[in-house]
Amino acid sequence: MDLDKENIEKNSFEKEFEFQTENKISVKSFNIDRDFSYLNLKLKSDYDKNPVVYIMLIDSNNKLRIQYRSIYSKNNIIVGQDSNKCSIGTYPGPINNGEWKLIIISLEKNKEYDEYSVVIECTNNKIENQDFDKLSEDVWVDYNNEDNNLLKLTNYDWDKNFNSEKRWYKGDFHTHSIISDGKMDNKLYMKVAKEMNLDFAVPTEHNIIPTACEKDNDVLIIPGTEITMIDGHFNILGIRKFPLNLDTETLLEDYHKKDFHDLQESIVKKIIYDEHDNRAIYSINHMVLEFWKWKFLNVELEQFDTIEICNDPTYYLGAESNDKVLKMLDILWNDGHKIYGIGGSDAHILPTETYDNSSERSIMGDPGTFVYCDKLTANNVIESIQQGHVYVSRGILLYIDIKVKGRDFAYLPGDEIEINDQVEINYSINIKLENLVNEYGEINKTEMPLKVYFIENGIKTQKIISKEGPINFNSNWSKDDFKYLSVEIRDMQDNFKAYINPIYHGSKKHEIITFEDLFTKYTFE
């Protein structure tokens, strides 16, 4: 039932919609008959806590004005022309008259919370004494841009220079805040990033595109999102617009006609095939982690640039699943795929907290993903990932020197080695302990000795390094062979410490095409 309480006075409008959580997808249309200054959306229920839902509000100009997920953020969402009076996850701009659409996706698994309502209020009065999570100051959207996108980050500066040094930069490609289901607000997010010595971070909220960030010249924030389905998650890193042409009528029709897995897969395929943006990075998350495994088996691997090989290692199931993914990445390289490994903390809790069954804090920046750039800009970070100039680490710093005997320049991880006849590869790594201590304690304490595995076409050569300093590996490559060489570092208890992406030569015809092929190959090896 929809309860319409439209006020006859010209300074207000109110409409209430009632929902049930058993309806996984609901769409409601309503008309606003005149322009207003502000719109306030409130989620209401008769229970101690609100049901878990994802809300989108689309205005009469087909702009996505509100993105909201009801976990830790306040259930009072405000949007209007003045960005200083807008909530996180909103798109500032006018509240225009015409038809608006409210889309609700129920994520609630507890059947106890079966009924709730959404109230839409519009007003021309000043927003005062309202309790809401405020949008950050550096706003990336501009309502006056002339295009047909639901949401586009037209004000984001992809070439803003945060550092002019040519070096390795530390970042985190999988982070969460109260905008979706994390516990950190925007200010704490930036504080923790600095405490963890991050040069950059990517907010990857569940199905939400960030529209702003804190004004800060120390940490580069790169827009991202985690496309989140029940049957699998993946990140789009460096996202520039809403990744789907959202047709609500088709969405509802498919919801009623299709099996729910098939509906999810059709949405995933539209995003990665039809709407693919080559300027962004598409990355599979926690691919075999229990409860969040990737189940879209018919999707082709070539649609993805990277795989998350270290996802929140403090989670009690994390280490085992991460090790499986590392083996799968090696299988892919042996099959000639050029897909690179990155890391993501996927931290949802506060930096002072730990998960059950864990003695380590789950914190942004653990693991760190290091990207080599000429200078620190968003475009440079994305381009360097696409080229594989990346290593992932927990508690150690690596200074990598890869050379070919007789050549006077160095290569980076991800580079192809050109060979006319035969070459000698001289691979050197200088290993330093990070020894990061901050107000949250000692992070990733690492002790020598360490085991260093040089992995050449799937064959591991183990070396032991007993103290900080260099370790070397040499190999001869011929022009007619497909070759790759990656590096994995572990402590003496076999805990993951680092992964360096491969250098390679040549190409190879793929036998593994889909995720189903990969999982089958892994099962039989």
PDB file of C-alpha atoms in Angstrom, residues 250-380:
ATOM      1  CA  THR A 250      13.181  -4.749 -18.153  1.00  0.00           C
ATOM      2  CA  LEU A 251      14.654  -5.322 -14.692  1.00  0.00           C
ATOM      3  CA  LEU A 252      11.236  -6.114 -13.230  1.00  0.00           C
ATOM      4  CA  GLU A 253      10.256  -8.271 -16.195  1.00  0.00           C
ATOM      5  CA  ASP A 254      13.478 -10.292 -15.917  1.00  0.00           C
ATOM      6  CA  TYR A 255      13.033 -10.611 -12.147  1.00  0.00           C
ATOM      7  CA  HIS A 256       9.623 -12.236 -12.587  1.00  0.00           C
ATOM      8  CA  LYS A 257      10.621 -14.431 -15.542  1.00  0.00           C
ATOM      9  CA  LYS A 258      14.183 -15.567 -14.857  1.00  0.00           C
ATOM     10  CA  ASP A 259      15.800 -17.848 -12.306  1.00  0.00           C
ATOM     11  CA  PHE A 260      17.532 -15.537  -9.795  1.00  0.00           C
ATOM     12  CA  HIS A 261      21.027 -16.805 -10.659  1.00  0.00           C
ATOM     13  CA  ASP A 262      20.303 -16.251 -14.361  1.00  0.00           C
ATOM     14  CA  LEU A 263      19.086 -12.733 -13.603  1.00  0.00           C
ATOM     15  CA  GLN A 264      22.311 -11.972 -11.733  1.00  0.00           C
ATOM     16  CA  GLU A 265      24.439 -13.420 -14.526  1.00  0.00           C
ATOM     17  CA  SER A 266      22.618 -11.382 -17.169  1.00  0.00           C
ATOM     18  CA  ILE A 267      23.351  -8.186 -15.201  1.00  0.00           C
ATOM     19  CA  VAL A 268      27.016  -9.151 -14.735  1.00  0.00           C
ATOM     20  CA  LYS A 269      27.404  -9.882 -18.447  1.00  0.00           C
ATOM     21  CA  LYS A 270      25.799  -6.580 -19.423  1.00  0.00           C
ATOM     22  CA  ILE A 271      28.300  -4.752 -17.223  1.00  0.00           C
ATOM     23  CA  ILE A 272      31.461  -6.574 -18.315  1.00  0.00           C
ATOM     24  CA  TYR A 273      30.575  -7.194 -21.974  1.00  0.00           C
ATOM     25  CA  ASP A 274      28.159  -4.494 -23.164  1.00  0.00           C
ATOM     26  CA  GLU A 275      29.255  -1.620 -20.915  1.00  0.00           C
ATOM     27  CA  HIS A 276      32.965  -2.494 -20.587  1.00  0.00           C
ATOM     28  CA  ASP A 277      35.190   0.563 -20.138  1.00  0.00           C
ATOM     29  CA  ASN A 278      38.780  -0.089 -21.221  1.00  0.00           C
ATOM     30  CA  ARG A 279      39.961   2.841 -19.102  1.00  0.00           C
ATOM     31  CA  ALA A 280      39.007   0.971 -15.906  1.00  0.00           C
ATOM     32  CA  ILE A 281      40.296  -2.191 -14.195  1.00  0.00           C
ATOM     33  CA  TYR A 282      37.940  -5.160 -13.817  1.00  0.00           C
ATOM     34  CA  SER A 283      39.038  -7.344 -10.919  1.00  0.00           C
ATOM     35  CA  ILE A 284      37.606 -10.568  -9.441  1.00  0.00           C
ATOM     36  CA  ASN A 285      37.251 -10.481  -5.646  1.00  0.00           C
ATOM     37  CA  HIS A 286      37.775 -13.348  -3.139  1.00  0.00           C
ATOM     38  CA  MET A 287      37.156 -15.843  -5.933  1.00  0.00           C
ATOM     39  CA  VAL A 288      36.899 -19.029  -3.842  1.00  0.00           C
ATOM     40  CA  LEU A 289      36.196 -17.624  -0.365  1.00  0.00           C
ATOM     41  CA  GLU A 290      33.419 -19.565   1.347  1.00  0.00           C
ATOM     42  CA  PHE A 291      30.032 -17.753   1.271  1.00  0.00           C
ATOM     43  CA  TRP A 292      31.199 -15.341  -1.459  1.00  0.00           C
ATOM     44  CA  LYS A 293      32.537 -17.678  -4.156  1.00  0.00           C
ATOM     45  CA  TRP A 294      32.397 -16.726  -7.814  1.00  0.00           C
ATOM     46  CA  LYS A 295      29.582 -18.786  -9.393  1.00  0.00           C
ATOM     47  CA  PHE A 296      29.236 -17.191 -12.828  1.00  0.00           C
ATOM     48  CA  LEU A 297      30.998 -20.079 -14.510  1.00  0.00           C
ATOM     49  CA  ASN A 298      30.228 -19.179 -18.125  1.00  0.00           C
ATOM     50  CA  VAL A 299      31.893 -15.766 -17.972  1.00  0.00           C
ATOM     51  CA  GLU A 300      35.136 -15.528 -19.958  1.00  0.00           C
ATOM     52  CA  LEU A 301      38.351 -14.832 -18.071  1.00  0.00           C
ATOM     53  CA  GLU A 302      39.614 -12.381 -20.670  1.00  0.00           C
ATOM     54  CA  GLN A 303      37.037  -9.843 -19.478  1.00  0.00           C
ATOM     55  CA  PHE A 304      39.098  -9.286 -16.320  1.00  0.00           C
ATOM     56  CA  ASP A 305      42.418  -7.495 -15.882  1.00  0.00           C
ATOM     57  CA  THR A 306      43.292  -8.654 -12.367  1.00  0.00           C
ATOM     58  CA  ILE A 307      42.463 -11.198  -9.683  1.00  0.00           C
ATOM     59  CA  GLU A 308      42.502 -10.442  -5.969  1.00  0.00           C
ATOM     60  CA  ILE A 309      45.147 -12.892  -4.732  1.00  0.00           C
ATOM     61  CA  CYS A 310      45.195 -11.611  -1.152  1.00  0.00           C
ATOM     62  CA  ASN A 311      41.823 -10.623   0.304  1.00  0.00           C
ATOM     63  CA  ASP A 312      41.650  -9.704   4.013  1.00  0.00           C
ATOM     64  CA  PRO A 313      44.217 -12.211   5.308  1.00  0.00           C
ATOM     65  CA  THR A 314      43.038 -11.618   8.890  1.00  0.00           C
ATOM     66  CA  TYR A 315      39.669 -13.271   8.196  1.00  0.00           C
ATOM     67  CA  TYR A 316      39.682 -16.847   9.511  1.00  0.00           C
ATOM     68  CA  LEU A 317      39.016 -18.384   6.085  1.00  0.00           C
ATOM     69  CA  GLY A 318      41.189 -15.895   4.214  1.00  0.00           C
ATOM     70  CA  ALA A 319      44.626 -17.528   4.150  1.00  0.00           C
ATOM     71  CA  GLU A 320      43.444 -20.855   2.747  1.00  0.00           C
ATOM     72  CA  SER A 321      41.280 -19.321   0.024  1.00  0.00           C
ATOM     73  CA  ASN A 322      43.987 -16.797  -0.923  1.00  0.00           C
ATOM     74  CA  ASP A 323      46.504 -19.622  -1.383  1.00  0.00           C
ATOM     75  CA  LYS A 324      44.069 -21.400  -3.708  1.00  0.00           C
ATOM     76  CA  VAL A 325      43.666 -18.251  -5.787  1.00  0.00           C
ATOM     77  CA  LEU A 326      47.454 -17.887  -6.064  1.00  0.00           C
ATOM     78  CA  LYS A 327      47.635 -21.408  -7.486  1.00  0.00           C
ATOM     79  CA  MET A 328      44.836 -20.593  -9.915  1.00  0.00           C
ATOM     80  CA  LEU A 329      46.655 -17.477 -11.089  1.00  0.00           C
ATOM     81  CA  ASP A 330      49.713 -19.608 -11.808  1.00  0.00           C
ATOM     82  CA  ILE A 331      47.503 -22.023 -13.778  1.00  0.00           C
ATOM     83  CA  LEU A 332      46.253 -19.081 -15.835  1.00  0.00           C
ATOM     84  CA  TRP A 333      49.781 -17.862 -16.598  1.00  0.00           C
ATOM     85  CA  ASN A 334      50.781 -21.388 -17.581  1.00  0.00           C
ATOM     86  CA  ASP A 335      47.890 -21.238 -20.038  1.00  0.00           C
ATOM     87  CA  GLY A 336      49.158 -17.969 -21.509  1.00  0.00           C
ATOM     88  CA  HIS A 337      46.758 -15.547 -19.796  1.00  0.00           C
ATOM     89  CA  LYS A 338      48.144 -12.151 -18.859  1.00  0.00           C
ATOM     90  CA  ILE A 339      46.054 -11.500 -15.753  1.00  0.00           C
ATOM     91  CA  TYR A 340      47.762  -9.808 -12.822  1.00  0.00           C
ATOM     92  CA  GLY A 341      47.428 -10.296  -9.063  1.00  0.00           C
ATOM     93  CA  ILE A 342      46.464  -7.473  -6.720  1.00  0.00           C
ATOM     94  CA  GLY A 343      45.470  -7.260  -3.054  1.00  0.00           C
ATOM     95  CA  GLY A 344      42.616  -5.786  -1.065  1.00  0.00           C
ATOM     96  CA  SER A 345      42.065  -5.414   2.660  1.00  0.00           C
ATOM     97  CA  ASP A 346      38.271  -5.611   2.257  1.00  0.00           C
ATOM     98  CA  ALA A 347      38.195  -4.196   5.793  1.00  0.00           C
ATOM     99  CA  HIS A 348      34.664  -3.600   7.062  1.00  0.00           C
ATOM    100  CA  ILE A 349      35.232  -3.161  10.784  1.00  0.00           C
ATOM    101  CA  LEU A 350      36.919  -0.437  12.820  1.00  0.00           C
ATOM    102  CA  PRO A 351      40.751  -0.458  12.919  1.00  0.00           C
ATOM    103  CA  THR A 352      40.621  -1.226  16.636  1.00  0.00           C
ATOM    104  CA  GLU A 353      38.549  -4.388  16.086  1.00  0.00           C
ATOM    105  CA  THR A 354      39.292  -7.968  15.080  1.00  0.00           C
ATOM    106  CA  TYR A 355      37.114 -10.666  13.599  1.00  0.00           C
ATOM    107  CA  ASP A 356      36.165 -13.724  15.621  1.00  0.00           C
ATOM    108  CA  ASN A 357      38.850 -16.432  15.435  1.00  0.00           C
ATOM    109  CA  SER A 358      41.529 -13.855  14.540  1.00  0.00           C
ATOM    110  CA  SER A 359      44.330 -12.285  16.570  1.00  0.00           C
ATOM    111  CA  GLU A 360      45.133  -9.655  13.911  1.00  0.00           C
ATOM    112  CA  ARG A 361      43.261  -6.447  13.232  1.00  0.00           C
ATOM    113  CA  SER A 362      41.460  -6.223   9.912  1.00  0.00           C
ATOM    114  CA  ILE A 363      42.650  -2.844   8.692  1.00  0.00           C
ATOM    115  CA  MET A 364      42.799  -0.875   5.474  1.00  0.00           C
ATOM    116  CA  GLY A 365      46.231  -1.212   3.859  1.00  0.00           C
ATOM    117  CA  ASP A 366      46.729  -4.864   4.849  1.00  0.00           C
ATOM    118  CA  PRO A 367      47.757  -6.150   2.411  1.00  0.00           C
ATOM    119  CA  GLY A 368      49.384  -3.278   0.615  1.00  0.00           C
ATOM    120  CA  THR A 369      49.425  -3.310  -3.170  1.00  0.00           C
ATOM    121  CA  PHE A 370      52.447  -1.467  -4.565  1.00  0.00           C
ATOM    122  CA  VAL A 371      52.227   0.076  -8.027  1.00  0.00           C
ATOM    123  CA  TYR A 372      55.191   1.570  -9.903  1.00  0.00           C
ATOM    124  CA  CYS A 373      54.357   4.967 -11.432  1.00  0.00           C
ATOM    125  CA  ASP A 374      56.252   7.851 -13.014  1.00  0.00           C
ATOM    126  CA  LYS A 375      54.129  10.135 -10.819  1.00  0.00           C
ATOM    127  CA  LEU A 376      51.093   9.614  -8.627  1.00  0.00           C
ATOM    128  CA  THR A 377      47.883  10.283 -10.551  1.00  0.00           C
ATOM    129  CA  ALA A 378      44.730   8.192 -10.895  1.00  0.00           C
ATOM    130  CA  ASN A 379      45.354   7.595 -14.594  1.00  0.00           C
ATOM    131  CA  ASN A 380      48.953   6.532 -13.926  1.00  0.00           C
TER     132      ASN A 380
END
